[in-house]
XYZ file of C-alpha atoms in Angstrom:
666
model
C -102.498 23.347 -82.009
C -103.771 26.565 -80.426
C -103.265 29.900 -82.130
C -103.444 33.251 -80.429
C -105.683 34.901 -83.004
C -107.874 31.880 -83.453
C -108.638 31.813 -79.724
C -110.691 34.944 -80.239
C -113.195 33.128 -82.415
C -113.266 29.731 -80.699
C -116.837 29.520 -79.403
C -118.459 26.445 -77.923
C -121.939 26.594 -79.393
C -123.145 23.855 -77.029
C -122.322 25.780 -73.846
C -125.075 27.609 -71.958
C -124.698 30.762 -69.859
C -124.934 30.143 -66.075
C -128.383 30.558 -64.489
C -128.590 32.685 -61.313
C -129.416 31.037 -57.964
C -132.888 31.278 -56.408
C -131.854 34.089 -54.046
C -130.431 36.013 -56.968
C -133.624 35.397 -58.931
C -135.716 36.718 -56.050
C -133.556 39.838 -55.892
C -133.889 40.260 -59.643
C -137.668 39.864 -59.342
C -137.925 42.469 -56.619
C -135.829 44.887 -58.658
C -137.631 44.056 -61.911
C -139.490 47.042 -63.311
C -138.590 49.258 -60.366
C -139.816 52.393 -62.092
C -143.033 50.788 -63.324
C -143.851 49.531 -59.807
C -143.346 52.996 -58.362
C -145.694 54.581 -60.864
C -148.305 51.825 -60.431
C -148.350 52.331 -56.645
C -148.480 56.093 -57.056
C -151.401 56.049 -59.488
C -153.246 53.420 -57.465
C -152.800 55.403 -54.276
C -154.208 58.574 -55.843
C -157.238 56.562 -56.970
C -157.628 55.059 -53.482
C -157.437 58.522 -51.903
C -160.154 59.802 -54.229
C -162.452 56.888 -53.296
C -161.566 57.317 -49.624
C -162.593 60.959 -49.704
C -165.815 60.181 -51.634
C -166.925 58.015 -48.701
C -167.309 61.294 -46.796
C -170.829 61.345 -48.276
C -171.573 58.027 -46.545
C -170.289 59.527 -43.285
C -172.804 62.346 -43.618
C -175.644 59.910 -44.272
C -174.841 57.266 -41.598
C -173.007 59.105 -38.821
C -173.995 62.741 -39.277
C -173.267 63.682 -35.671
C -169.530 62.908 -36.032
C -169.253 63.373 -39.775
C -167.244 66.573 -39.402
C -164.656 64.625 -37.387
C -164.463 61.679 -39.765
C -164.284 63.895 -42.842
C -161.530 66.012 -41.254
C -159.650 62.823 -40.386
C -160.051 61.554 -43.947
C -158.659 64.742 -45.498
C -155.824 65.051 -43.013
C -154.688 61.444 -43.450
C -155.067 61.675 -47.240
C -152.940 64.827 -47.474
C -150.226 63.457 -45.196
C -150.088 60.153 -47.079
C -150.014 61.811 -50.516
C -147.273 64.176 -49.366
C -145.156 61.256 -48.135
C -145.675 59.255 -51.323
C -144.815 62.191 -53.609
C -141.764 63.050 -51.497
C -140.482 59.490 -51.829
C -141.070 59.579 -55.583
C -139.045 62.779 -55.897
C -136.281 61.404 -53.661
C -136.168 58.289 -55.886
C -136.922 55.945 -53.021
C -137.135 52.233 -53.753
C -140.389 50.650 -54.872
C -140.488 48.547 -51.710
C -140.203 51.650 -49.522
C -143.076 53.334 -51.380
C -145.185 50.163 -51.086
C -144.599 50.076 -47.309
C -145.645 53.737 -47.045
C -148.799 53.092 -49.085
C -149.738 50.021 -47.006
C -149.140 51.919 -43.775
C -151.263 54.794 -45.091
C -154.157 52.386 -45.794
C -153.966 51.051 -42.230
C -153.823 54.610 -40.875
C -156.758 55.603 -43.090
C -158.876 52.788 -41.642
C -157.915 53.514 -38.036
C -158.133 57.292 -38.512
C -161.688 57.017 -39.854
C -162.900 54.276 -37.473
C -161.910 56.023 -34.241
C -164.052 59.186 -34.632
C -166.842 57.239 -36.362
C -167.334 55.057 -33.267
C -168.087 58.190 -31.220
C -171.456 58.524 -32.938
C -174.620 58.191 -30.882
C -176.273 56.132 -33.643
C -175.001 52.729 -32.537
C -177.154 50.825 -35.016
C -175.728 52.711 -37.997
C -172.151 52.327 -36.895
C -172.672 48.639 -36.205
C -173.410 48.128 -39.905
C -171.063 50.808 -41.127
C -168.085 49.063 -39.527
C -168.325 46.314 -42.137
C -166.804 48.700 -44.674
C -163.484 48.072 -42.956
C -163.194 45.004 -45.210
C -162.688 47.386 -48.131
C -159.330 48.421 -46.699
C -158.325 44.786 -46.356
C -159.291 44.087 -49.970
C -157.419 47.199 -51.117
C -154.218 45.996 -49.432
C -154.472 42.486 -50.871
C -156.166 42.979 -54.237
C -156.134 46.561 -55.440
C -152.386 47.111 -55.005
C -149.607 44.776 -56.118
C -147.766 44.759 -52.829
C -145.384 41.970 -51.927
C -147.145 39.267 -49.931
C -145.344 40.022 -46.655
C -146.335 43.696 -46.845
C -149.954 42.862 -47.692
C -150.100 40.227 -44.955
C -148.769 42.559 -42.300
C -151.213 45.333 -43.307
C -154.177 42.890 -43.482
C -153.425 41.465 -40.048
C -153.165 44.979 -38.620
C -156.514 45.975 -40.153
C -158.108 42.754 -38.833
C -156.783 43.395 -35.324
C -158.049 46.983 -35.427
C -161.484 45.659 -36.414
C -161.570 43.126 -33.543
C -160.370 45.787 -31.116
C -163.221 48.037 -32.263
C -165.817 45.227 -32.051
C -164.684 44.247 -28.574
C -164.835 47.846 -27.411
C -168.301 48.304 -28.952
C -170.369 47.521 -25.819
C -173.879 47.430 -27.314
C -172.853 44.679 -29.717
C -174.346 41.286 -29.025
C -172.439 38.051 -29.223
C -174.222 37.060 -32.437
C -173.166 40.344 -33.996
C -169.581 39.908 -32.973
C -169.590 36.320 -34.178
C -171.157 37.161 -37.560
C -169.044 40.183 -38.369
C -165.922 38.615 -36.884
C -166.425 35.568 -39.098
C -166.992 37.814 -42.089
C -163.781 39.775 -41.526
C -161.748 36.647 -40.858
C -163.160 35.068 -44.018
C -162.386 38.235 -45.948
C -158.863 38.238 -44.516
C -158.264 34.592 -45.408
C -159.792 34.898 -48.877
C -158.044 38.112 -49.892
C -154.717 37.012 -48.381
C -154.904 33.720 -50.256
C -155.743 35.490 -53.505
C -152.902 37.928 -52.864
C -150.494 34.995 -52.246
C -151.633 33.337 -55.470
C -151.283 36.574 -57.414
C -147.767 37.143 -56.072
C -146.846 33.577 -56.909
C -148.258 33.910 -60.438
C -146.461 37.205 -60.908
C -143.220 35.510 -59.865
C -143.874 32.657 -62.313
C -144.562 35.159 -65.078
C -141.284 36.852 -64.197
C -139.431 33.515 -64.289
C -140.964 32.630 -67.657
C -140.127 36.035 -69.047
C -136.628 35.808 -67.596
C -136.110 32.371 -69.126
C -137.448 33.650 -72.442
C -134.966 36.534 -72.324
C -132.125 34.154 -71.545
C -133.112 31.891 -74.413
C -133.433 34.867 -76.736
C -130.019 36.093 -75.594
C -128.557 32.627 -76.136
C -130.103 32.462 -79.595
C -128.801 35.931 -80.431
C -125.325 35.096 -79.142
C -125.297 31.823 -81.051
C -126.446 33.642 -84.149
C -123.707 36.233 -83.741
C -121.197 33.466 -83.043
C -122.238 31.568 -86.162
C -122.059 34.775 -88.177
C -118.574 35.470 -86.818
C -117.483 31.922 -87.561
C -118.904 32.095 -91.081
C -116.960 35.319 -91.651
C -113.753 34.295 -89.871
C -110.750 32.384 -91.098
C -110.436 29.446 -88.705
C -106.624 29.450 -88.769
C -105.660 33.092 -88.337
C -108.793 34.580 -86.810
C -108.881 37.217 -89.553
C -111.824 37.906 -91.839
C -112.259 35.244 -94.497
C -112.865 35.941 -98.165
C -116.629 36.194 -97.691
C -116.275 38.911 -95.043
C -113.578 40.683 -97.045
C -115.798 40.796 -100.120
C -118.555 42.432 -98.057
C -116.151 45.029 -96.648
C -114.855 45.640 -100.150
C -118.385 46.441 -101.275
C -118.801 48.785 -98.286
C -115.552 50.619 -99.058
C -116.488 50.822 -102.727
C -119.976 52.138 -101.919
C -118.535 54.864 -99.667
C -116.142 55.889 -102.419
C -118.885 55.986 -105.049
C -121.398 57.889 -102.876
C -119.226 60.008 -100.580
C -115.923 60.166 -102.430
C -114.069 58.441 -99.576
C -111.023 57.065 -101.356
C -109.308 53.858 -100.256
C -106.603 51.423 -101.266
C -106.548 47.637 -101.594
C -103.396 45.660 -100.806
C -102.742 42.052 -101.793
C -99.987 40.386 -99.746
C -98.361 37.095 -100.693
C -95.926 35.138 -98.489
C -92.778 34.582 -100.548
C -91.786 30.973 -101.283
C -94.395 29.679 -98.847
C -94.727 26.344 -100.622
C -91.045 25.680 -100.000
C -91.524 26.624 -96.338
C -94.560 24.379 -95.973
C -92.935 21.432 -97.727
C -89.721 21.592 -95.694
C -90.903 22.564 -92.210
C -94.265 20.779 -92.329
C -97.883 21.898 -92.391
C -98.002 22.590 -88.660
C -95.110 25.024 -88.871
C -96.639 26.389 -92.068
C -99.846 27.152 -90.168
C -97.818 28.768 -87.389
C -96.019 30.896 -89.973
C -99.328 32.133 -91.411
C -100.646 32.954 -87.924
C -97.523 34.967 -87.066
C -97.597 36.759 -90.413
C -101.293 37.560 -89.901
C -100.517 39.000 -86.459
C -97.692 41.116 -87.880
C -99.948 42.398 -90.660
C -102.627 43.275 -88.135
C -100.132 45.251 -86.049
C -98.784 47.019 -89.140
C -102.165 48.321 -90.295
C -103.466 49.284 -86.850
C -102.163 52.899 -87.062
C -103.931 53.208 -90.427
C -107.271 51.896 -89.102
C -107.499 49.368 -91.915
C -109.254 46.035 -92.382
C -107.420 42.788 -92.967
C -108.489 39.370 -94.170
C -107.071 36.128 -95.479
C -107.790 35.909 -99.185
C -106.825 32.264 -99.508
C -103.743 30.091 -99.042
C -100.771 32.322 -98.243
C -102.428 35.449 -99.638
C -103.853 38.232 -97.479
C -105.764 41.404 -98.316
C -105.776 44.770 -96.557
C -108.255 47.602 -97.099
C -107.644 51.097 -95.766
C -109.224 54.494 -96.313
C -106.623 57.048 -97.354
C -106.456 60.237 -99.357
C -103.380 59.824 -101.557
C -101.494 57.095 -103.367
C -98.382 58.138 -101.416
C -100.120 57.055 -98.208
C -100.910 53.738 -99.859
C -97.235 53.293 -100.738
C -96.269 54.060 -97.123
C -98.693 51.470 -95.780
C -97.473 48.869 -98.267
C -93.902 49.404 -97.080
C -95.019 49.251 -93.423
C -96.654 45.892 -94.131
C -93.515 44.542 -95.798
C -91.249 45.740 -92.984
C -93.580 44.382 -90.311
C -93.265 40.839 -91.646
C -89.538 41.175 -92.281
C -88.999 42.199 -88.639
C -90.458 38.859 -87.517
C -87.218 37.284 -88.783
C -88.858 33.865 -89.180
C -86.238 31.457 -90.435
C -86.685 30.255 -94.021
C -83.552 28.361 -94.989
C -85.023 26.901 -98.171
C -84.899 30.116 -100.140
C -82.289 30.539 -102.827
C -82.611 34.260 -103.461
C -80.177 35.656 -100.905
C -82.739 35.841 -98.076
C -83.079 33.375 -95.204
C -86.226 34.683 -93.508
C -89.932 34.815 -94.327
C -90.915 37.893 -96.320
C -93.936 39.106 -98.258
C -94.570 40.779 -101.585
C -97.196 43.536 -101.617
C -99.262 44.813 -104.523
C -101.482 47.863 -103.998
C -104.110 49.708 -106.009
C -105.610 53.088 -105.144
C -109.160 54.093 -106.023
C -109.158 56.693 -108.772
C -111.698 58.365 -110.988
C -112.021 56.512 -114.244
C -114.753 55.803 -116.735
C -116.651 52.597 -116.067
C -114.794 51.938 -112.803
C -115.708 48.639 -111.178
C -114.757 47.006 -107.910
C -113.337 43.954 -109.678
C -111.031 46.223 -111.653
C -109.432 47.620 -108.500
C -108.659 44.139 -107.166
C -107.364 43.133 -110.576
C -105.035 46.122 -110.517
C -103.773 45.167 -107.055
C -103.189 41.630 -108.323
C -101.204 42.932 -111.275
C -99.154 45.104 -108.922
C -98.506 42.034 -106.752
C -97.352 40.105 -109.788
C -94.997 42.968 -110.584
C -93.598 42.932 -107.038
C -92.929 39.194 -107.259
C -91.359 39.552 -110.696
C -89.160 42.319 -109.300
C -87.514 39.952 -106.849
C -90.071 39.527 -104.024
C -89.823 41.136 -100.573
C -90.837 44.403 -102.177
C -93.904 46.523 -102.804
C -95.490 47.734 -105.998
C -98.250 50.329 -106.362
C -100.307 49.972 -109.513
C -99.431 52.749 -111.943
C -101.875 53.265 -114.832
C -99.104 55.026 -116.766
C -96.670 52.122 -116.484
C -96.904 49.979 -119.631
C -95.911 46.899 -117.623
C -98.939 47.200 -115.356
C -101.338 49.444 -117.213
C -104.209 48.578 -119.477
C -101.681 48.141 -122.279
C -100.706 44.802 -120.757
C -104.347 43.753 -120.955
C -104.326 44.606 -124.645
C -101.177 42.535 -125.046
C -102.799 39.647 -123.170
C -105.718 39.725 -125.600
C -103.296 39.964 -128.517
C -101.344 36.905 -127.371
C -104.483 34.781 -127.571
C -104.642 35.287 -131.344
C -100.942 35.863 -132.063
C -100.179 32.396 -133.413
C -103.342 32.057 -135.502
C -102.984 35.572 -136.944
C -99.216 35.239 -137.657
C -98.492 38.131 -135.322
C -95.601 36.315 -133.691
C -92.305 35.490 -135.451
C -88.717 34.483 -134.751
C -85.402 36.106 -135.537
C -82.052 34.467 -134.956
C -78.806 35.849 -133.522
C -75.599 33.988 -134.401
C -73.276 32.453 -131.806
C -69.625 32.292 -132.963
C -66.947 29.833 -131.955
C -64.041 32.024 -130.827
C -61.322 29.553 -131.834
C -62.640 28.635 -135.294
C -64.588 31.773 -136.127
C -67.485 29.645 -137.366
C -71.151 30.036 -136.487
C -71.745 27.152 -134.065
C -75.354 28.002 -133.255
C -78.037 30.663 -133.343
C -80.374 31.869 -130.622
C -84.069 32.171 -131.488
C -85.590 35.448 -130.327
C -89.342 35.965 -130.353
C -90.953 39.051 -131.850
C -94.576 40.246 -131.632
C -96.409 42.866 -133.655
C -99.843 44.362 -133.161
C -102.604 44.217 -135.756
C -101.499 47.583 -137.143
C -97.917 46.328 -137.537
C -96.506 48.093 -134.470
C -93.787 46.057 -132.760
C -94.213 45.054 -129.106
C -90.915 44.806 -127.163
C -90.195 41.384 -125.590
C -89.755 43.156 -122.251
C -93.487 43.913 -122.438
C -95.110 40.835 -123.898
C -92.964 38.070 -122.312
C -93.992 38.951 -118.687
C -97.633 39.159 -119.798
C -97.331 35.803 -121.546
C -95.913 34.261 -118.371
C -98.589 35.819 -116.184
C -101.452 34.686 -118.415
C -100.032 31.266 -119.275
C -99.819 32.117 -122.974
C -96.094 31.327 -122.751
C -96.944 27.600 -122.882
C -98.430 27.759 -126.383
C -95.850 30.290 -127.545
C -93.028 28.099 -126.257
C -94.228 25.016 -128.105
C -94.747 27.109 -131.244
C -91.198 28.492 -131.014
C -89.615 25.035 -130.694
C -91.661 23.670 -133.586
C -90.806 26.720 -135.724
C -87.015 26.531 -135.202
C -87.091 22.844 -136.024
C -88.945 23.480 -139.272
C -87.150 26.684 -140.343
C -83.513 25.797 -139.640
C -82.914 22.402 -138.077
C -84.931 20.029 -140.285
C -82.859 20.931 -143.362
C -79.527 21.260 -141.526
C -79.157 24.991 -142.148
C -77.448 25.492 -138.759
C -75.938 22.986 -136.315
C -77.786 24.098 -133.168
C -80.614 26.491 -132.317
C -81.196 27.674 -128.737
C -84.653 28.641 -127.494
C -85.385 30.434 -124.214
C -87.770 28.612 -121.890
C -89.654 29.939 -118.883
C -89.815 28.247 -115.459
C -93.557 28.111 -116.069
C -92.945 25.879 -119.077
C -90.588 23.610 -117.150
C -93.111 23.234 -114.326
C -95.928 22.509 -116.762
C -96.859 18.792 -116.821
C -95.933 17.126 -120.109
C -93.512 19.783 -121.350
C -90.710 17.296 -121.988
C -93.182 14.992 -123.757
C -94.335 17.846 -126.005
C -90.697 18.583 -126.939
C -90.171 14.904 -127.749
C -93.270 14.934 -129.949
C -92.052 17.994 -131.869
C -88.602 16.439 -132.411
C -90.203 13.247 -133.683
C -92.636 15.145 -135.878
C -89.891 17.218 -137.559
C -87.216 14.511 -137.592
C -84.700 16.600 -135.649
C -82.194 15.021 -133.290
C -82.455 16.204 -129.695
C -78.779 17.242 -129.595
C -79.395 20.013 -132.123
C -81.906 21.793 -129.862
C -80.730 23.829 -126.869
C -83.088 25.189 -124.236
C -81.877 28.232 -122.335
C -82.891 28.500 -118.676
C -82.584 31.991 -117.243
C -80.784 32.212 -113.918
C -83.157 34.545 -112.129
C -85.248 34.930 -109.031
C -88.209 33.174 -110.622
C -86.161 30.030 -111.125
C -86.948 27.989 -108.019
C -85.411 24.685 -106.956
C -88.613 22.919 -107.841
C -88.655 19.115 -108.040
C -90.885 19.248 -111.131
C -88.348 21.477 -112.876
C -85.451 19.185 -112.035
C -87.423 16.160 -113.241
C -88.345 17.943 -116.481
C -84.703 18.907 -117.122
C -83.644 15.310 -116.536
C -86.238 14.101 -119.062
C -85.075 16.667 -121.624
C -81.428 15.605 -121.261
C -82.563 12.019 -121.756
C -83.912 13.146 -125.149
C -80.461 14.572 -125.932
C -81.662 18.173 -125.709
C -78.923 20.544 -124.648
C -79.544 22.597 -121.497
C -77.920 26.018 -121.280
C -77.825 28.322 -118.268
C -78.602 31.857 -119.427
C -77.598 35.194 -117.843
C -75.281 33.548 -115.302
C -74.333 35.910 -112.484
C -77.490 38.034 -112.463
C -79.374 36.001 -109.857
C -78.742 34.279 -106.556
C -79.367 30.690 -107.579
C -76.617 30.186 -110.177
C -74.168 28.228 -108.022
C -76.932 25.933 -106.772
C -77.985 25.238 -110.353
C -74.409 24.500 -111.352
C -74.239 22.000 -108.507
C -77.540 20.295 -109.350
C -77.529 20.288 -113.158
C -74.879 19.337 -115.692
C -75.324 22.241 -118.120
C -73.925 21.952 -121.615
C -73.210 25.667 -121.847
C -73.171 28.521 -119.360
C -73.870 31.964 -120.807
C -72.192 34.722 -118.793
C -74.306 37.858 -118.606
C -73.190 40.802 -120.750
C -72.847 43.104 -117.727
C -69.625 41.390 -116.635
C -67.988 41.912 -120.035
C -69.022 45.553 -120.095
C -67.488 46.061 -116.645
C -64.076 44.971 -117.926
C -63.092 48.595 -118.446
C -61.888 48.525 -114.829
C -59.334 46.128 -113.286
C -61.858 45.027 -110.708
C -64.458 44.262 -113.377
C -61.922 42.293 -115.433
C -60.897 40.312 -112.347
C -64.552 39.557 -111.599
C -65.083 38.179 -115.106
C -61.922 36.054 -114.844
C -63.144 34.618 -111.517
C -66.509 33.698 -113.032
C -64.840 32.099 -116.067
C -62.532 30.100 -113.807
C -65.455 28.911 -111.690
C -67.491 27.744 -114.700
C -64.463 26.216 -116.443
C -63.605 24.174 -113.352
C -67.119 22.716 -113.512
C -66.402 21.553 -117.069
C -69.088 23.605 -118.799
C -68.681 25.315 -122.147
C -68.551 29.094 -121.687
C -70.454 31.604 -123.821
C -70.128 35.333 -123.140
C -72.909 37.643 -124.247
C -72.751 41.285 -125.298
C -69.649 41.329 -127.518
C -70.059 44.641 -129.332
C -66.497 45.703 -130.254
C -63.346 44.147 -131.710
C -61.549 44.913 -128.446
C -64.082 42.864 -126.484
C -63.714 40.005 -128.954
C -59.935 40.158 -128.570
C -60.336 39.986 -124.808
C -62.489 36.892 -125.189
C -59.689 35.260 -127.230
C -57.280 36.197 -124.468
C -59.535 34.565 -121.857
C -59.930 31.474 -124.109
C -63.718 31.749 -124.147
C -65.484 29.008 -126.138
C -68.261 31.037 -127.768
C -69.423 34.640 -128.004
C -72.606 36.425 -128.950
C -73.362 40.081 -129.573
C -73.872 42.780 -132.166
C -70.205 42.579 -133.243
C -70.738 38.885 -134.043
C -74.103 39.369 -135.676
C -77.431 41.045 -135.151
C -80.746 39.153 -134.995
C -81.938 38.298 -138.501
C -84.762 36.307 -140.174
C -84.402 32.578 -140.777
C -83.650 32.928 -144.507
C -80.395 34.708 -143.632
C -79.036 31.466 -142.190
C -80.276 29.062 -144.848
C -77.743 27.462 -147.177
C -75.842 28.815 -149.094
C -76.276 32.071 -147.127
C -74.792 30.463 -144.032
C -71.736 29.456 -146.023
C -71.092 33.083 -146.889
C -71.336 33.950 -143.198
C -68.854 31.228 -142.291
C -66.446 32.394 -145.038
C -66.613 35.939 -143.831
C -65.973 34.776 -140.296
C -62.941 32.770 -141.450
C -61.484 35.807 -143.222
C -61.968 37.842 -140.045
C -60.062 35.270 -137.993
C -56.524 36.545 -137.110
C -53.613 34.615 -138.635
């Protein structure tokens, strides 16, 4: 399966870049070091001119009668040649053009000197002096680094000029012509061969250097490719966790040194496991790729960095000046994924498309600030967004007790709560409307700090669920209610709230069975209340656990019915013993519409055959309404407030029942 983003990082490390053809290589060689070749020819030519002019002394010694002509010719040719070379340099002529000019100047220098020198009357001197013409041939072939064809053409021209001069030199004998002709031919052949070899070696050096550059480039590209691959998520093409961690350190360093503030965003795909399980891993991968692309588009205006943090979790980093900007970006991220409108029919929270939850943390001045703390704050904000119903954003607020450092103190407290007797239970009675008797009590957990300060359940229960402490607390609560009230038959039934985390935990049903066996309590006297909320997923492990609990005889109650989106599905899947209608519906009965809504809910539950319990009965009028609606059980402050276990122990419970009987209308 090909993915658009992943195509960016797919690199075949075995492939090699194409090599140029021989003609292209030759062109590259000729253009190689163009500037260096120009300067080399220029400097060499100035040196040659200096030597050429110094030979004026030899002219005076060997051909004094025409020395003034030869010296004038030398200076004139030298000035013209230098002027042409310098003009070409200034006009940025090609190196080949400058080489041709230099070679032509050497030929002209030889001819321009030889012609007036042969006018001398001292034939013997000139006959020996002519041999110096070989110097020009050696200069063309060996002193300069001309291309072979340029050197060859200049050498041949110099050789022909020499033979023309020898043939026109009438006093020369045949032996002279043969000796000096052989010498010049030998010099031509030798220097031309050496020049050919030098050009060939220079070309080989170029090829070796070129190959070395290609190999170095290949090695560099492979190294960069391997580095990209090691820092890239193979599925989405985004940065992986390793690369993200490095960017995090860079952002953090800039904030510490330069004060450049930034925000970190953790993004989690909602109910992705359900999506993956139902649609398959291939579609799950496609979903992650599309979400990654949407996230990338969303953060582009903010110039942020994005990476995959693992599984269905992504992370975004962006430099910004205020927490309000961070909140805006978080909302842009959420909306960007929502606009994809990817179908997700397995959700049971009122949505049918793929969405994300976003938690953000903004860098702020604080004592002992650490990078890990910022990410931890973003994670806590993400947890808050998910607990708030998903498909929403949450910016970490240090002043919010649900997300601030106070929750960390609570987390530490929960670790020692059971051992230090910091946790306790109180019980709220549940009255049978028809008989007026106390049919059951609900166990409510309380927590106090070491100094005795009470911690509200709304604070410590979410922390317990987030940290996993709810597992130990849940088992402790069940064991405690069995020992305090059920083992000695003080009350018929005690209900205990359980978290989805407990139900998904392996062995939960077995631990309940062990507690019942240990305390000698029948399973039918224990009720476990499952809250109908967004966190309650249609998870196979949960359904299996509930089935095992019902096999033990444990009663299963549905709590807070009507507050979530999954209630009807749970009623269809599970045979609840009791359904507790949320207090908000009773309190809305002040209006005809609210009363009709409550009647509809009661009719729906009654048709399913479940016992109905209404929460939040706080006045005699509400209790009378419950009698009118023929509700089975009620709970609320008018029925009884939460109280310690000793309040419900015999004979105290008898007094409660008697009082309830007296209150029953005749």
